[in-house]
């Protein structure tokens, strides 16, 4: 009996640790609970169940129509959590549209079988552009250092599991470095101003859980680093000179289509959740 329990536990641990999405789902679930019960987020009670319902239903339709693997539901769950953590609206139709666009974008916006938009990112940005309703809520995490520390550390673990730490570091180097130069060296602002800018849970969530998406980012490692650096610089420009709310999300949205072009010219290892190991691309993809 004891041997059976030990064997079952070992298999469960091995299965859990073999897929980075399991870590991501666990941490995003903790973040959502933290926001709801520790930080007392104000959001409609229907937003969370409606987001999950639409996202999972859309993903199930894709599984049935396109014969996708059933484990793709994990990615839909991650997208649902991201939408609940970053997007707000007081209208049900807007929330439905965001969840639908997020999941269905994977079926339509792709080249050579690879989607180039992060689902939650395109769901949020496209919905705001189409409806003019809804908003990105970067200030809901407040400045509680312990929660931000929690987000950062857990996020670090996720990107380490997904082998995309270079994306997070490259983005934050460009975004943070540009603000450091502008605010401290050029404008001579106090350090507190820079600290306040980076005590945003939404920024850390974006850094560790959105731009590091291994499925939609460039396949070549060096190109991937340069691309993330460009996202950081564009985010800085949008926020510093145009006061764009949630500028990292908009920068990622604008530069994501470049992924297909970059993959065409610079071959690399494509991430595949199905095999859980990188799949080597040996033939030139057709645009």
Short mmCIF file of C-alpha atoms in Angstrom, two decimals:
data_model
loop_
_atom_site.label_atom_id
_atom_site.label_comp_id
_atom_site.label_asym_id
_atom_site.label_seq_id
_atom_site.Cartn_x
_atom_site.Cartn_y
_atom_site.Cartn_z
CA UNK A 1 0.00 0.00 0.00
CA UNK A 2 2.75 2.44 1.03
CA UNK A 3 4.76 1.51 -2.06
CA UNK A 4 1.76 2.21 -4.27
CA UNK A 5 1.24 5.63 -2.68
CA UNK A 6 4.91 6.51 -3.10
CA UNK A 7 4.89 5.37 -6.72
CA UNK A 8 1.74 7.40 -7.49
CA UNK A 9 3.17 10.48 -5.78
CA UNK A 10 6.42 10.18 -7.71
CA UNK A 11 4.57 9.91 -11.01
CA UNK A 12 2.43 12.96 -10.16
CA UNK A 13 5.50 15.02 -9.24
CA UNK A 14 7.30 13.94 -12.41
CA UNK A 15 4.28 14.82 -14.57
CA UNK A 16 3.78 18.17 -12.82
CA UNK A 17 7.42 19.23 -13.14
CA UNK A 18 7.64 18.18 -16.80
CA UNK A 19 5.40 20.98 -18.07
CA UNK A 20 6.11 24.66 -17.27
CA UNK A 21 2.41 25.44 -17.73
CA UNK A 22 1.65 23.60 -14.48
CA UNK A 23 3.86 26.05 -12.56
CA UNK A 24 2.40 28.97 -14.45
CA UNK A 25 -1.18 27.91 -13.70
CA UNK A 26 -0.40 27.43 -10.03
CA UNK A 27 1.24 30.84 -9.65
CA UNK A 28 -1.39 32.71 -11.65
CA UNK A 29 -4.07 31.11 -9.49
CA UNK A 30 -2.22 32.30 -6.36
CA UNK A 31 -1.91 35.81 -7.82
CA UNK A 32 -5.63 35.95 -8.56
CA UNK A 33 -6.53 34.79 -5.05
CA UNK A 34 -4.09 37.38 -3.65
CA UNK A 35 -5.71 40.16 -5.62
CA UNK A 36 -9.25 39.17 -4.72
CA UNK A 37 -8.86 38.41 -1.03
CA UNK A 38 -5.70 40.19 0.16
CA UNK A 39 -5.75 43.32 -2.00
CA UNK A 40 -9.55 43.54 -2.30
CA UNK A 41 -9.66 44.15 -6.02
CA UNK A 42 -12.82 45.77 -7.28
CA UNK A 43 -14.17 43.83 -10.25
CA UNK A 44 -17.58 42.51 -11.34
CA UNK A 45 -18.35 39.11 -9.85
CA UNK A 46 -19.24 37.70 -13.26
CA UNK A 47 -15.98 38.65 -14.99
CA UNK A 48 -13.90 35.69 -13.83
CA UNK A 49 -16.38 32.85 -14.57
CA UNK A 50 -17.44 34.47 -17.85
CA UNK A 51 -13.82 34.84 -19.00
CA UNK A 52 -13.04 31.20 -18.26
CA UNK A 53 -16.29 30.00 -19.86
CA UNK A 54 -15.72 31.81 -23.16
CA UNK A 55 -12.00 31.02 -23.35
CA UNK A 56 -12.42 27.31 -22.63
CA UNK A 57 -15.44 26.98 -24.94
CA UNK A 58 -13.52 28.63 -27.78
CA UNK A 59 -10.53 26.37 -27.16
CA UNK A 60 -12.76 23.27 -27.10
CA UNK A 61 -14.24 24.32 -30.45
CA UNK A 62 -10.70 24.59 -31.82
CA UNK A 63 -9.83 21.15 -30.44
CA UNK A 64 -12.86 19.57 -32.12
CA UNK A 65 -12.63 21.41 -35.45
CA UNK A 66 -8.86 21.46 -35.89
CA UNK A 67 -8.09 18.21 -34.04
CA UNK A 68 -5.82 19.94 -31.56
CA UNK A 69 -4.42 18.04 -28.56
CA UNK A 70 -6.59 18.15 -25.45
CA UNK A 71 -3.68 19.48 -23.37
CA UNK A 72 -4.05 22.79 -25.23
CA UNK A 73 -6.76 23.53 -22.66
CA UNK A 74 -3.92 24.34 -20.25
CA UNK A 75 -2.89 27.26 -22.46
CA UNK A 76 -6.49 28.48 -22.55
CA UNK A 77 -6.56 28.40 -18.74
CA UNK A 78 -3.36 30.47 -18.61
CA UNK A 79 -4.88 33.02 -21.00
CA UNK A 80 -8.02 33.19 -18.84
CA UNK A 81 -5.98 33.91 -15.73
CA UNK A 82 -3.98 36.61 -17.54
CA UNK A 83 -7.15 38.32 -18.74
CA UNK A 84 -8.59 38.29 -15.21
CA UNK A 85 -5.35 39.70 -13.78
CA UNK A 86 -4.76 42.51 -16.30
CA UNK A 87 -8.02 43.45 -18.01
CA UNK A 88 -11.06 45.22 -16.61
CA UNK A 89 -14.47 46.13 -18.03
CA UNK A 90 -17.93 46.67 -16.59
CA UNK A 91 -19.64 45.33 -19.73
CA UNK A 92 -20.22 41.62 -20.31
CA UNK A 93 -19.98 41.89 -24.12
CA UNK A 94 -16.52 43.44 -23.85
CA UNK A 95 -15.28 40.66 -21.55
CA UNK A 96 -16.75 38.02 -23.89
CA UNK A 97 -15.08 39.64 -26.90
CA UNK A 98 -11.69 39.83 -25.15
CA UNK A 99 -11.74 36.13 -24.22
CA UNK A 100 -12.93 35.09 -27.69
CA UNK A 101 -10.32 37.16 -29.55
CA UNK A 102 -7.58 35.93 -27.22
CA UNK A 103 -8.18 32.24 -27.91
CA UNK A 104 -9.32 32.42 -31.54
CA UNK A 105 -6.27 34.53 -32.49
CA UNK A 106 -4.17 31.36 -32.15
CA UNK A 107 -6.16 29.77 -34.98
CA UNK A 108 -6.10 32.70 -37.40
CA UNK A 109 -2.97 34.79 -36.79
CA UNK A 110 -0.24 32.26 -37.48
CA UNK A 111 2.38 31.34 -40.06
CA UNK A 112 3.94 27.93 -40.58
CA UNK A 113 1.71 26.59 -37.82
CA UNK A 114 2.95 29.06 -35.19
CA UNK A 115 0.81 31.86 -33.76
CA UNK A 116 2.64 35.14 -33.31
CA UNK A 117 0.41 37.01 -30.85
CA UNK A 118 0.39 36.27 -27.15
CA UNK A 119 -3.31 35.36 -26.75
CA UNK A 120 -4.04 37.47 -23.66
CA UNK A 121 -2.12 40.42 -25.09
CA UNK A 122 -4.01 40.50 -28.39
CA UNK A 123 -7.31 39.86 -26.59
CA UNK A 124 -6.82 42.91 -24.38
CA UNK A 125 -5.40 45.33 -26.98
CA UNK A 126 -7.69 44.36 -29.87
CA UNK A 127 -10.79 44.59 -27.67
CA UNK A 128 -9.86 48.06 -26.45
CA UNK A 129 -9.18 49.18 -30.04
CA UNK A 130 -12.44 47.72 -31.38
CA UNK A 131 -14.83 48.74 -28.61
CA UNK A 132 -13.15 51.69 -26.95
CA UNK A 133 -14.26 50.02 -23.73
CA UNK A 134 -12.28 48.20 -21.10
CA UNK A 135 -8.91 49.12 -19.68
CA UNK A 136 -5.58 47.79 -18.49
CA UNK A 137 -5.33 48.12 -14.73
CA UNK A 138 -1.67 48.55 -13.75
CA UNK A 139 -2.30 50.15 -10.36
CA UNK A 140 -4.46 47.48 -8.79
CA UNK A 141 -1.46 45.82 -7.13
CA UNK A 142 -0.66 48.98 -5.19
CA UNK A 143 2.87 49.22 -3.85
CA UNK A 144 2.84 46.38 -1.36
CA UNK A 145 6.40 45.20 -1.65
CA UNK A 146 5.77 41.73 -0.33
CA UNK A 147 3.26 40.95 -3.08
CA UNK A 148 5.50 42.36 -5.76
CA UNK A 149 8.37 40.33 -4.42
CA UNK A 150 6.16 37.25 -4.55
CA UNK A 151 5.21 37.93 -8.16
CA UNK A 152 8.81 38.51 -9.17
CA UNK A 153 10.23 35.40 -7.56
CA UNK A 154 7.49 33.08 -8.78
CA UNK A 155 7.71 34.63 -12.21
CA UNK A 156 11.44 34.01 -12.23
CA UNK A 157 10.81 30.34 -11.51
CA UNK A 158 8.34 30.11 -14.38
CA UNK A 159 10.62 31.63 -17.00
CA UNK A 160 13.46 29.45 -15.76
CA UNK A 161 11.31 26.38 -16.35
CA UNK A 162 10.30 27.67 -19.78
CA UNK A 163 13.85 28.59 -20.81
CA UNK A 164 12.86 32.18 -21.64
CA UNK A 165 14.70 34.10 -18.90
CA UNK A 166 16.63 36.05 -21.55
CA UNK A 167 13.40 37.64 -22.76
CA UNK A 168 12.52 39.01 -19.33
CA UNK A 169 16.05 40.31 -18.72
CA UNK A 170 16.34 41.91 -22.16
CA UNK A 171 12.98 43.66 -21.88
CA UNK A 172 13.57 45.00 -18.38
CA UNK A 173 17.11 46.10 -19.31
CA UNK A 174 15.79 48.24 -22.17
CA UNK A 175 12.66 49.52 -20.42
CA UNK A 176 14.27 50.09 -17.04
CA UNK A 177 17.55 51.36 -18.44
CA UNK A 178 15.83 53.96 -20.60
CA UNK A 179 13.79 55.24 -17.67
CA UNK A 180 16.87 55.21 -15.44
CA UNK A 181 18.76 57.44 -17.85
CA UNK A 182 15.82 59.75 -18.47
CA UNK A 183 14.56 60.18 -14.91
CA UNK A 184 17.74 60.10 -12.84
CA UNK A 185 20.44 61.38 -15.15
CA UNK A 186 18.54 63.70 -17.46
CA UNK A 187 15.57 64.97 -15.46
CA UNK A 188 17.37 64.64 -12.12
CA UNK A 189 14.31 63.11 -10.45
CA UNK A 190 14.64 61.42 -7.05
CA UNK A 191 15.18 57.66 -6.88
CA UNK A 192 11.70 57.29 -5.36
CA UNK A 193 10.14 58.23 -8.69
CA UNK A 194 11.91 55.38 -10.45
CA UNK A 195 11.10 52.99 -7.62
CA UNK A 196 7.43 53.90 -7.84
CA UNK A 197 7.43 53.24 -11.57
CA UNK A 198 8.72 49.72 -11.08
CA UNK A 199 6.62 48.80 -8.05
CA UNK A 200 3.89 47.70 -10.38
CA UNK A 201 2.66 44.13 -10.12
CA UNK A 202 1.25 44.39 -13.62
CA UNK A 203 4.71 45.24 -15.01
CA UNK A 204 6.21 42.19 -13.30
CA UNK A 205 3.37 40.01 -14.51
CA UNK A 206 3.97 41.25 -18.04
CA UNK A 207 7.73 40.72 -17.72
CA UNK A 208 7.61 37.20 -16.36
CA UNK A 209 4.33 35.82 -17.70
CA UNK A 210 3.49 37.53 -21.01
CA UNK A 211 6.54 38.59 -23.03
CA UNK A 212 8.21 35.32 -22.01
CA UNK A 213 5.57 33.24 -23.79
CA UNK A 214 7.71 30.54 -25.49
CA UNK A 215 5.03 29.69 -28.07
CA UNK A 216 4.70 33.11 -29.74
CA UNK A 217 8.18 34.66 -29.48
CA UNK A 218 10.99 34.44 -32.10
CA UNK A 219 12.64 31.04 -32.35
CA UNK A 220 16.26 32.21 -32.71
CA UNK A 221 17.75 33.04 -29.30
CA UNK A 222 19.84 36.09 -30.31
CA UNK A 223 17.01 37.50 -32.40
CA UNK A 224 14.66 36.86 -29.50
CA UNK A 225 16.85 38.93 -27.18
CA UNK A 226 17.01 41.83 -29.65
CA UNK A 227 13.26 41.63 -30.21
CA UNK A 228 12.51 41.79 -26.46
CA UNK A 229 14.94 44.72 -26.14
CA UNK A 230 12.99 46.50 -28.90
CA UNK A 231 9.72 45.86 -27.07
CA UNK A 232 11.24 47.47 -23.99
CA UNK A 233 12.41 50.55 -25.88
CA UNK A 234 9.05 50.99 -27.62
CA UNK A 235 7.24 50.60 -24.29
CA UNK A 236 9.48 53.29 -22.81
CA UNK A 237 8.80 55.63 -25.75
CA UNK A 238 5.03 55.14 -25.58
CA UNK A 239 4.93 55.75 -21.84
CA UNK A 240 7.49 58.53 -21.53
CA UNK A 241 6.47 60.61 -24.54
CA UNK A 242 2.82 59.67 -25.16
CA UNK A 243 1.67 58.71 -21.63
CA UNK A 244 0.20 55.43 -22.87
CA UNK A 245 -1.36 53.39 -20.07
CA UNK A 246 -0.04 49.82 -20.05
CA UNK A 247 2.62 50.68 -22.62
CA UNK A 248 4.46 47.29 -22.39
CA UNK A 249 1.30 45.51 -23.55
CA UNK A 250 0.87 47.90 -26.48
CA UNK A 251 4.52 47.60 -27.47
CA UNK A 252 4.26 43.81 -27.48
CA UNK A 253 1.03 44.00 -29.49
CA UNK A 254 2.63 46.23 -32.14
CA UNK A 255 5.85 44.22 -32.53
CA UNK A 256 4.42 40.69 -32.32
CA UNK A 257 3.71 40.43 -36.09
CA UNK A 258 7.47 40.77 -36.66
CA UNK A 259 7.92 37.32 -35.15
CA UNK A 260 6.86 35.59 -38.37
CA UNK A 261 9.27 37.67 -40.46
CA UNK A 262 12.14 37.07 -38.04
CA UNK A 263 11.47 33.34 -37.95
CA UNK A 264 11.58 33.25 -41.74
CA UNK A 265 15.04 34.78 -41.96
CA UNK A 266 16.55 33.46 -38.74
CA UNK A 267 15.98 29.77 -38.10
CA UNK A 268 15.92 28.47 -34.57
CA UNK A 269 14.41 25.96 -32.22
CA UNK A 270 10.66 26.21 -32.07
CA UNK A 271 9.03 25.63 -28.72
CA UNK A 272 6.33 22.97 -28.72
CA UNK A 273 4.19 22.18 -25.72
CA UNK A 274 3.14 18.89 -27.26
CA UNK A 275 6.54 17.30 -27.16
CA UNK A 276 7.69 19.39 -24.16
CA UNK A 277 11.08 19.69 -25.80
CA UNK A 278 12.33 22.09 -28.45
CA UNK A 279 11.66 20.95 -32.00
CA UNK A 280 14.42 21.72 -34.50
CA UNK A 281 13.25 23.51 -37.64
CA UNK A 282 15.03 22.10 -40.66
CA UNK A 283 12.98 23.53 -43.52
CA UNK A 284 12.23 27.10 -44.49
CA UNK A 285 8.70 28.07 -43.51
CA UNK A 286 6.38 29.61 -46.10
CA UNK A 287 4.92 33.00 -45.31
#
